[in-house]
Short mmCIF file of C-alpha atoms in Angstrom, two decimals:
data_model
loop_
_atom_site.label_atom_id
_atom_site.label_comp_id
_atom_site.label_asym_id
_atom_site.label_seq_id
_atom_site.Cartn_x
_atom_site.Cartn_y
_atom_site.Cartn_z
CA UNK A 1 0.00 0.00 0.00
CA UNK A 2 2.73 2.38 0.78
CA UNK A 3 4.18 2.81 -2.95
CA UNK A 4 0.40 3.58 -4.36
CA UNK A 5 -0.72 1.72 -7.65
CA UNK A 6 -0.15 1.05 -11.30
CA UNK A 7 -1.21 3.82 -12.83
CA UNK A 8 1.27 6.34 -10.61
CA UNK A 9 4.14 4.29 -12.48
CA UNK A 10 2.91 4.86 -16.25
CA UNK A 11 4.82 7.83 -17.28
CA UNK A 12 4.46 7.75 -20.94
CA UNK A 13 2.05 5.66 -23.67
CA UNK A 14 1.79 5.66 -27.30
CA UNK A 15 -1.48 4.62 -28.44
CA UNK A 16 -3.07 3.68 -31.93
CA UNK A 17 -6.54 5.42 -31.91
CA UNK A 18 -9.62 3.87 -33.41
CA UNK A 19 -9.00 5.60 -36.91
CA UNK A 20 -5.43 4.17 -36.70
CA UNK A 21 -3.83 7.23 -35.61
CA UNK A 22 -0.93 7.18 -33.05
CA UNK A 23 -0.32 10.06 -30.32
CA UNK A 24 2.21 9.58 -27.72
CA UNK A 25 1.26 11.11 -24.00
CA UNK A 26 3.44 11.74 -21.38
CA UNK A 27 7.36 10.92 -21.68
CA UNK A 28 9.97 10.09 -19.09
CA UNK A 29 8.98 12.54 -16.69
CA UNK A 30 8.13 12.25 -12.78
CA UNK A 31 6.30 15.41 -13.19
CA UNK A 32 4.35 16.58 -16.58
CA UNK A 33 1.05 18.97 -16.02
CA UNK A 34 1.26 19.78 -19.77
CA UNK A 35 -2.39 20.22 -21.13
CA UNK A 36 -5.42 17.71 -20.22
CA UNK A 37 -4.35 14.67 -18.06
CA UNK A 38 -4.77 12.32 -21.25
CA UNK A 39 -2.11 10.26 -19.79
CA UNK A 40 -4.70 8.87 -16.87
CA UNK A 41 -7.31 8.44 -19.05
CA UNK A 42 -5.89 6.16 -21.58
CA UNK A 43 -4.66 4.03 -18.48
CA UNK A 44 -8.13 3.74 -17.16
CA UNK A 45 -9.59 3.62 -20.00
CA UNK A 46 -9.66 -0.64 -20.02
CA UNK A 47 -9.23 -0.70 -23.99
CA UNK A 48 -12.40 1.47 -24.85
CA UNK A 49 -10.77 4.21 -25.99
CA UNK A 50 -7.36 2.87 -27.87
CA UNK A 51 -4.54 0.06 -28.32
CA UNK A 52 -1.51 1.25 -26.04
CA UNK A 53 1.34 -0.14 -27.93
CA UNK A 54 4.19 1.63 -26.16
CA UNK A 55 4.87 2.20 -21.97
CA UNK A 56 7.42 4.43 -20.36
CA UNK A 57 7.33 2.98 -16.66
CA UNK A 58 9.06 4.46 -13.51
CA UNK A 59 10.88 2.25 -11.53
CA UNK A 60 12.15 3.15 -7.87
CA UNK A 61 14.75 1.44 -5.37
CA UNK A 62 14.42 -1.97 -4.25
CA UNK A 63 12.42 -2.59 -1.13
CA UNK A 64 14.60 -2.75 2.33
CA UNK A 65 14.19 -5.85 4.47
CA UNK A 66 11.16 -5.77 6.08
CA UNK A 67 9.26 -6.68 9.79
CA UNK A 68 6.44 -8.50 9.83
CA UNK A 69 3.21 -8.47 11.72
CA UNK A 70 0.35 -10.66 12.15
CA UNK A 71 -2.45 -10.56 14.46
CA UNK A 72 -5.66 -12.41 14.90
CA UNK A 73 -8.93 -11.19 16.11
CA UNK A 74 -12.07 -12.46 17.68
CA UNK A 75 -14.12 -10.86 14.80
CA UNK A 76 -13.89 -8.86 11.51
CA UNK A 77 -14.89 -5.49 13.54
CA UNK A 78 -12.19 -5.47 15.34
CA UNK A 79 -9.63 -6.19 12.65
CA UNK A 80 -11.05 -3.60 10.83
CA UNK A 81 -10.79 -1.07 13.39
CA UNK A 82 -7.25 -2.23 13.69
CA UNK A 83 -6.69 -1.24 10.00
CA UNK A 84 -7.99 2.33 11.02
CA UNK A 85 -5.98 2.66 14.15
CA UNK A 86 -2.88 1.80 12.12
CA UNK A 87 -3.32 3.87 9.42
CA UNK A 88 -4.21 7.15 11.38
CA UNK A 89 -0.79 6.81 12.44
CA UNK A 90 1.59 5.24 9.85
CA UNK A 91 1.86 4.43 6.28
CA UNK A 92 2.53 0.30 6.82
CA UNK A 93 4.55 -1.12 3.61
CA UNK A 94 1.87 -3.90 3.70
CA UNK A 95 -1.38 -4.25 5.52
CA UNK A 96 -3.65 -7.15 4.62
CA UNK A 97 -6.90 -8.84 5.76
CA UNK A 98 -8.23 -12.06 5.69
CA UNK A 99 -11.59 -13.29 7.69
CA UNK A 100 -12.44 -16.40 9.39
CA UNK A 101 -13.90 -18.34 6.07
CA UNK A 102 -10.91 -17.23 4.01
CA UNK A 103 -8.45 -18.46 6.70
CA UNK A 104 -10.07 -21.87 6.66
CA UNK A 105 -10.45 -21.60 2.86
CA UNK A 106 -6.73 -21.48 2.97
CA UNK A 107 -5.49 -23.51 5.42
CA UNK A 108 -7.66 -26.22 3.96
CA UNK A 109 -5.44 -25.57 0.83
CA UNK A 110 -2.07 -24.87 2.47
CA UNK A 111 -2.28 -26.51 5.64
CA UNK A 112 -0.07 -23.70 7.04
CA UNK A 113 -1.15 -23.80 10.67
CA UNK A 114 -3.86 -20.86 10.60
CA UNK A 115 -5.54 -20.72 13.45
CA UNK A 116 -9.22 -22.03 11.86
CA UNK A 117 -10.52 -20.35 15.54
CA UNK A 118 -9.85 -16.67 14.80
CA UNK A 119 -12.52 -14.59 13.30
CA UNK A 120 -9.75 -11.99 11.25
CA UNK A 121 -6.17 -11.94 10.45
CA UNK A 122 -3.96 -9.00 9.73
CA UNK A 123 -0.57 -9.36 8.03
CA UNK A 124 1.32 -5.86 8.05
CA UNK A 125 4.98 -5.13 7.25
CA UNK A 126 7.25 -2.28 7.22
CA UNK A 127 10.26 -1.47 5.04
CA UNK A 128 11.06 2.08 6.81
CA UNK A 129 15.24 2.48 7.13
CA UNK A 130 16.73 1.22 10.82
CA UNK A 131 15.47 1.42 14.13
CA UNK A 132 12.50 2.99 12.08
CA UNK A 133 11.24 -0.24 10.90
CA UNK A 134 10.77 -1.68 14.81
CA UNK A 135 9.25 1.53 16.12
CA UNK A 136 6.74 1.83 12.97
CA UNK A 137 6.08 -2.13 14.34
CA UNK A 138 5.76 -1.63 18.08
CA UNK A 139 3.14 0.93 16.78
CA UNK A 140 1.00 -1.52 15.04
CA UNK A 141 1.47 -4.28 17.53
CA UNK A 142 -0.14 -1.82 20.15
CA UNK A 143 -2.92 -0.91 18.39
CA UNK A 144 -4.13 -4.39 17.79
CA UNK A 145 -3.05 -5.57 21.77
CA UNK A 146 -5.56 -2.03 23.01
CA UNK A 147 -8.36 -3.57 20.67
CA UNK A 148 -7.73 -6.94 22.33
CA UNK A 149 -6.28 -9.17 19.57
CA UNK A 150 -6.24 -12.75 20.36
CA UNK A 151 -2.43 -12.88 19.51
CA UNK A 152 0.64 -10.64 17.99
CA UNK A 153 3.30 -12.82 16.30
CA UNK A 154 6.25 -10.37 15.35
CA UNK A 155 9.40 -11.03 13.33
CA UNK A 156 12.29 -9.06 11.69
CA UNK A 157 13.15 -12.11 9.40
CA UNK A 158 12.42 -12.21 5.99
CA UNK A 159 11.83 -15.72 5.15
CA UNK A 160 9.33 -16.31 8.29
CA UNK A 161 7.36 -13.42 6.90
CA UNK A 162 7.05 -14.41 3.69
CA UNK A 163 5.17 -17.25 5.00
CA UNK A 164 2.42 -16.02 5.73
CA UNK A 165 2.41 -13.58 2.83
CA UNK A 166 2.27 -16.49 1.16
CA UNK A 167 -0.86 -17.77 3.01
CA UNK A 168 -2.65 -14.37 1.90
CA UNK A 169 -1.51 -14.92 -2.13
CA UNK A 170 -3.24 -18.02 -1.82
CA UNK A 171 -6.40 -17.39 -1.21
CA UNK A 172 -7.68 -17.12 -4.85
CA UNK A 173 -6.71 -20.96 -5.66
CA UNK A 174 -7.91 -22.15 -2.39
CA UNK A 175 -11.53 -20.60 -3.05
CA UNK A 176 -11.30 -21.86 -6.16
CA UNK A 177 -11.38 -25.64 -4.89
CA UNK A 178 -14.44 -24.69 -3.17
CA UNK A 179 -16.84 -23.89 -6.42
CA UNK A 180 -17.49 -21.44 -8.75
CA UNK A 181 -16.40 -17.83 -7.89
CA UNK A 182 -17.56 -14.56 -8.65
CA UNK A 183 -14.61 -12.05 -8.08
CA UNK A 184 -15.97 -8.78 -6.45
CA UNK A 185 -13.43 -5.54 -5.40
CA UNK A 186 -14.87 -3.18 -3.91
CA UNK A 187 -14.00 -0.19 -2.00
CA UNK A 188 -14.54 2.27 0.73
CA UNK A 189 -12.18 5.21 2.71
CA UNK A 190 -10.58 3.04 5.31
CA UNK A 191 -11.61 4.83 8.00
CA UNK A 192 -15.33 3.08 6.50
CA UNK A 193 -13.73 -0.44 6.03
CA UNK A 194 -15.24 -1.89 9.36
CA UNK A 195 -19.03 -0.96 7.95
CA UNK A 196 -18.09 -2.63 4.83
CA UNK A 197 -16.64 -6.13 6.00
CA UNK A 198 -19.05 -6.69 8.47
CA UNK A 199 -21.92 -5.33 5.88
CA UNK A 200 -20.64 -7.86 3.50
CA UNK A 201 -20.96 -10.63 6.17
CA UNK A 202 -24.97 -9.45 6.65
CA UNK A 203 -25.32 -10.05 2.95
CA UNK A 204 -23.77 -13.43 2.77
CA UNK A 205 -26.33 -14.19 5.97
CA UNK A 206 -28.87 -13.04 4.39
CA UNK A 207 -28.56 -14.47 0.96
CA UNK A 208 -27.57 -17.41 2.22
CA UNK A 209 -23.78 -17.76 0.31
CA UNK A 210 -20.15 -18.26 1.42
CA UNK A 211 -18.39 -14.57 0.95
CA UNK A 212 -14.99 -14.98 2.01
CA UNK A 213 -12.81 -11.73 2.19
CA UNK A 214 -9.73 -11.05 1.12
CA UNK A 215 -8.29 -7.24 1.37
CA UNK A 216 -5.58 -4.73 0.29
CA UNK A 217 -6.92 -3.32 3.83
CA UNK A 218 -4.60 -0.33 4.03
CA UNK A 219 -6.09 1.14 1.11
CA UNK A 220 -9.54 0.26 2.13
CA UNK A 221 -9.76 -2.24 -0.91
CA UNK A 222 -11.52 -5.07 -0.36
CA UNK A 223 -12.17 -9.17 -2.17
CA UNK A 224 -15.46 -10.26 -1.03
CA UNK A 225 -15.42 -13.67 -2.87
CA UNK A 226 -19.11 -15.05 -3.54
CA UNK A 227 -18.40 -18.81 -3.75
CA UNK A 228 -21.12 -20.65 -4.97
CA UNK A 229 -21.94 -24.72 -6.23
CA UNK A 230 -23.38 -24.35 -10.28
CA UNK A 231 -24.96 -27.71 -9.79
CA UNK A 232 -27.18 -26.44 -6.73
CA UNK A 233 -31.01 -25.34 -7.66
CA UNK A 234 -31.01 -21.29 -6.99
CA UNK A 235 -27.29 -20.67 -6.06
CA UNK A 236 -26.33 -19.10 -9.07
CA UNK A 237 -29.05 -16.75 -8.44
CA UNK A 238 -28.35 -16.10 -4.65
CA UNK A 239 -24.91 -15.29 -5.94
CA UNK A 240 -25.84 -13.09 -8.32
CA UNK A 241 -28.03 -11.34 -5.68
CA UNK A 242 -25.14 -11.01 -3.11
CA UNK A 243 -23.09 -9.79 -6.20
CA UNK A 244 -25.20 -6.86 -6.49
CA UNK A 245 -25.88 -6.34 -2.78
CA UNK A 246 -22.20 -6.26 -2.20
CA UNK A 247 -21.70 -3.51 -5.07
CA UNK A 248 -24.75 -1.49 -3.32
CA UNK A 249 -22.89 -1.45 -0.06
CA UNK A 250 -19.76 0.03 -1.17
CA UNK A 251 -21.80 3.22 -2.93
CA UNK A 252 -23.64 3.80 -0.27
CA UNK A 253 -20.59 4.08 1.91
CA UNK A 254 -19.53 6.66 -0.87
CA UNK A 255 -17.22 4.15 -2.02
CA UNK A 256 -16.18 2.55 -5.23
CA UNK A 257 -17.60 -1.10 -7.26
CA UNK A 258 -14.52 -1.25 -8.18
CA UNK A 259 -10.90 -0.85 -6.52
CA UNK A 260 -8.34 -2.55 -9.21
CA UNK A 261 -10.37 -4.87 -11.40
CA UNK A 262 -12.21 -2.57 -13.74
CA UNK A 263 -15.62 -2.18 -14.68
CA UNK A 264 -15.72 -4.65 -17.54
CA UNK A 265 -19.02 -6.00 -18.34
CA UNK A 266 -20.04 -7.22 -15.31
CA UNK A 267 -20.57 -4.28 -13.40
CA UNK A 268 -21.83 -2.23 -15.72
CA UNK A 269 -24.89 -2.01 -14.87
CA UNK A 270 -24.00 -0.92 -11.62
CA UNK A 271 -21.98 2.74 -13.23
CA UNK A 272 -24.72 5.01 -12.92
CA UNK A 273 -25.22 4.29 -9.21
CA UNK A 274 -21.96 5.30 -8.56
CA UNK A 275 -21.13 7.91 -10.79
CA UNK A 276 -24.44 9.14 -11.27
CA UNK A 277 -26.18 11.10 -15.15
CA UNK A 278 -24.11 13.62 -15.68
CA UNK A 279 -20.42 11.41 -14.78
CA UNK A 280 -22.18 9.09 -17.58
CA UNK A 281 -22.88 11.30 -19.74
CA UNK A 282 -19.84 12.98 -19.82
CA UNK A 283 -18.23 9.65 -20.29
CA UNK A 284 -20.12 8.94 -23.09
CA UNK A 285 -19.61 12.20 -25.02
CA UNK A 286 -15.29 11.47 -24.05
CA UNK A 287 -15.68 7.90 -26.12
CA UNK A 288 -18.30 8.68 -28.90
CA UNK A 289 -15.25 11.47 -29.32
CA UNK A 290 -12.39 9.56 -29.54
CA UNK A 291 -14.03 6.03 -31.31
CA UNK A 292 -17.59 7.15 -33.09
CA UNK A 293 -17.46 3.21 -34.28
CA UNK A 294 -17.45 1.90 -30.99
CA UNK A 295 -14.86 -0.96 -32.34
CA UNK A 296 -12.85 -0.59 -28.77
CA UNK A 297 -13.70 -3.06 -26.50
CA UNK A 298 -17.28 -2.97 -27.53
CA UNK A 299 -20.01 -3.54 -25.17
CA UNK A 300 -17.39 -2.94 -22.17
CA UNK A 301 -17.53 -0.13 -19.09
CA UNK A 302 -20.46 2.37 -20.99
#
């Protein structure tokens, strides 16, 4: 979380417009406010406005050693409030959630010693220079022992750490084993992230589906995953209902459908709630602009 995301690393694209022009935006520099961020909008563009043929990337220093935190919590609530306590303080190099399902998901797959008990895990690290890394740690491991985590596990080597990142990058193929998945990432401010987990644990109640979550916590972007068995009478339709529910949520926290995955086609439908007429319509105009044919990415994002 602490180095930000892709887009903040594209410095320069050439693209081949839709009447087989090429421009070329941006160029090798950290800092360009030359005319209309084009640059930004090509990136999030997800193919509807161009082929990008050519990318200028920035590249920065190689990570220090980092310290590793995990913690485990009674409940989701409380993890999440961790989240929020650590981030009103420091900018962690890593901060990720897991729930109870997820945990078992994975340690089902892994058999990494999880503790299948605890309702939330945190995994934070730090990269900060020195004694800075320890005392950016000590911070972290106090908020979660004042919100009464179940345990604190802390270490400065590498190796042991990347165990249990590990555990967290596998949560996609162990869900997988457990039936068909519909990928959801949705978003809220973190200081908003403990009405959204345990929100999305109402909805999986309610509808009656296994929601496992998964999140980039620090930046308040969350993977509920709606796991669901094809073969069952009604599940695909529960799923689909959750799906939506899930997307509602996050707007009406004033947060986003979508953190990193992209609009697509699947969540289309689900724009104009967010971004409301005139966003859309302003979107619309940009693309009927730049490809009148609408032969990029048809059927996609508008």
């Amino acid at each position: 979380m602490k180095y930000g995301v892709t887009t903040d690393y594209v410095l320069g694209l050439d693209v081949v417009l839709p009447d087989g022009s090429r421009v070329r935006l941006g160029g090798t520099q950290v800092k360009d406010v030359a005319g209309l961020s084009l640059l930004k909008l090509f990136v999030g563009s997800e193919g509807t406005l161009g082929v990008i043929t050519r990318a200028i990337l920035r590249l920065v220093p190689q990570q220090a050693e980092k310290a590793t935190l995990v913690a485990t919590f009674a409940d989701i609530r409380t993890a999440a409030d961790a989240v929020v306590g650590m981030c009103a303080q420091i900018r962690p190099s890593m901060l990720e959630f897991m729930d109870g399902p997820s945990i078992n998901l994975i340690e089902d797959y892994l058999h990494a010693g999880l503790d299948r008990e605890a309702g939330a895990m945190l995994i934070a690290q730090s990269d900060a220079p020195g004694p800075a890394r320890s005392f950016e740690i000590a911070i972290m491991e106090k908020v979660c022992a004042d919100l009464g985590a179940l345990e604190c596990f802390v270490t400065d080597d590498p190796d042991e750490g990347e165990l249990f990142v590990a555990a967290r990058r596998a949560s996609f193929p162990a869900m997988e084993r457990a039936g068909s998945l519909m990928l959801e990432d949705v978003g809220v401010a973190v200081p908003l992230l403990p009405d959204l987990v345990t929100g999305i644990a109402a909805i999986a109640e309610r509808t009656g589906t296994m929601i496992p979550v998964v999140a980039h916590a620090g930046d308040g972007n969350t993977h509920p995953n709606i796991i669901y068995d094809p073969g069952r009478p009604g599940a695909r339709e529960a799923a689909q209902q959750a799906f939506d529910q899930v997307m509602a949520l996050a707007i009406s926290l004033n947060g986003t459908i979508t953190g990193e995955h992209g609009v697509g086609r699947l969540k289309k439908a689900a724009l104009p709630d967010q971004l409301g007429p005139e966003v859309m319509a302003l979107s619309t105009k940009i693309k009927d602009a730049v490809d009148p044919q609408g032969i990029m990415n048809p059927g996609a994002v508008l």
